[in-house]
Amino acid sequence: MTGSESARVEIDQTKPSISRVYDALLGGKDNYPVDEKVCEHLRETMPQIDDLAKLNREILGRGVRYLAGEAGLKQYLDLGAGLPTMENTHQVAQSLQPGANVVYVDNDPIVLAHGRALLEENDQTVVVTADLRHPDNVLAHPDVQRMIDFDQPVAVMLVGMLHHLHDDEDPAGVVAGYMDAVPSGSHLFITHFCNSGPEAKETENSFLEFLGTGRFRTNDEILALFRGYDLVEPGLVYLPQWRPNRIVRDKLTIVERLMVGAIARKP
Ligand code: SAM
């Protein structure tokens, strides 16, 4: 981040942030010692936790490729977008659909600071700083209204995000808040920490203790988020199993079983 950008946004370097911890796990440089400390704690419980971030980022690319390619979507609402890194949504989507509009939403001001720099010459992509737990506010935001035509199908993306909402923050209600606003033919793309066994439970405890969020939900809880929509093949599966572009071993490792993902179409 340049000096002028860091002056414009207030970044608390004394507390870890979800986006910066994720950046650190991905091997990025947009994080502080307090974020790296959280990563160290997470690695004590789950030594391959960095791989989980990479697996999530990889399915994000494959998912957007599906949405822009096979599903032919031209509008993207990427909620909890995170810091720019490899294969960002707008790069993948606009490589397949050159006219696609992409709105990134994140409540962490560092995302806006870095997004601005990346998007200076892209008038089809914007970064909105907002709390996605309030869909009505996000949907009414002038940039969202300007970029998204709610009469046309929209890709609603909550990738690596909903597990950072506690149960009492009503993740299902948040999903519905966005999906109710988009027409038939829209798609929902979710990846989520999953409760696949004792290691997942230990990793959840570590996330909750050191980052404050990170719910490892059951497959039934995650499937409920897709209720009313048609899952596209192969349904809800562990991340490496969703339309892989390389050979996937039959027996997945523990870290490969810590997250699931799916895309569904609104009928
Ligand atoms: N979607 C990206 C991906 O999968 O690569 C980034 C995922 S990152 C783990 C989760 C992001 O959600 C972070 O950037 C964090 O700031 C953002 N986030 C968490 N709570 C949020 C909220 N209430 N409103 C908006 N963004 C939020």
Coordinates of C-alpha atoms in Angstrom, one line a residue, residues 18 162-166 192-193 200 203-205 207-208 211-217:
I18 CA -9.7 -11.9 8.7
L162 CA -20.0 -17.4 5.8
H163 CA -18.0 -19.4 8.4
H164 CA -16.9 -16.0 9.7
L165 CA -20.5 -15.3 10.7
H166 CA -21.6 -16.7 14.1
H192 CA -17.4 -23.1 3.9
F193 CA -15.4 -24.7 6.7
A200 CA -12.0 -29.9 12.2
T203 CA -9.2 -26.2 14.1
E204 CA -12.5 -24.5 14.8
N205 CA -11.5 -24.0 18.5
F207 CA -9.9 -20.1 14.9
L208 CA -12.4 -19.0 17.6
L211 CA -9.2 -14.9 15.3
G212 CA -12.6 -14.8 17.0
T213 CA -14.6 -16.3 14.1
G214 CA -14.6 -19.6 12.1
R215 CA -17.5 -21.9 12.4
F216 CA -17.0 -25.4 11.1
R217 CA -20.6 -26.3 10.2

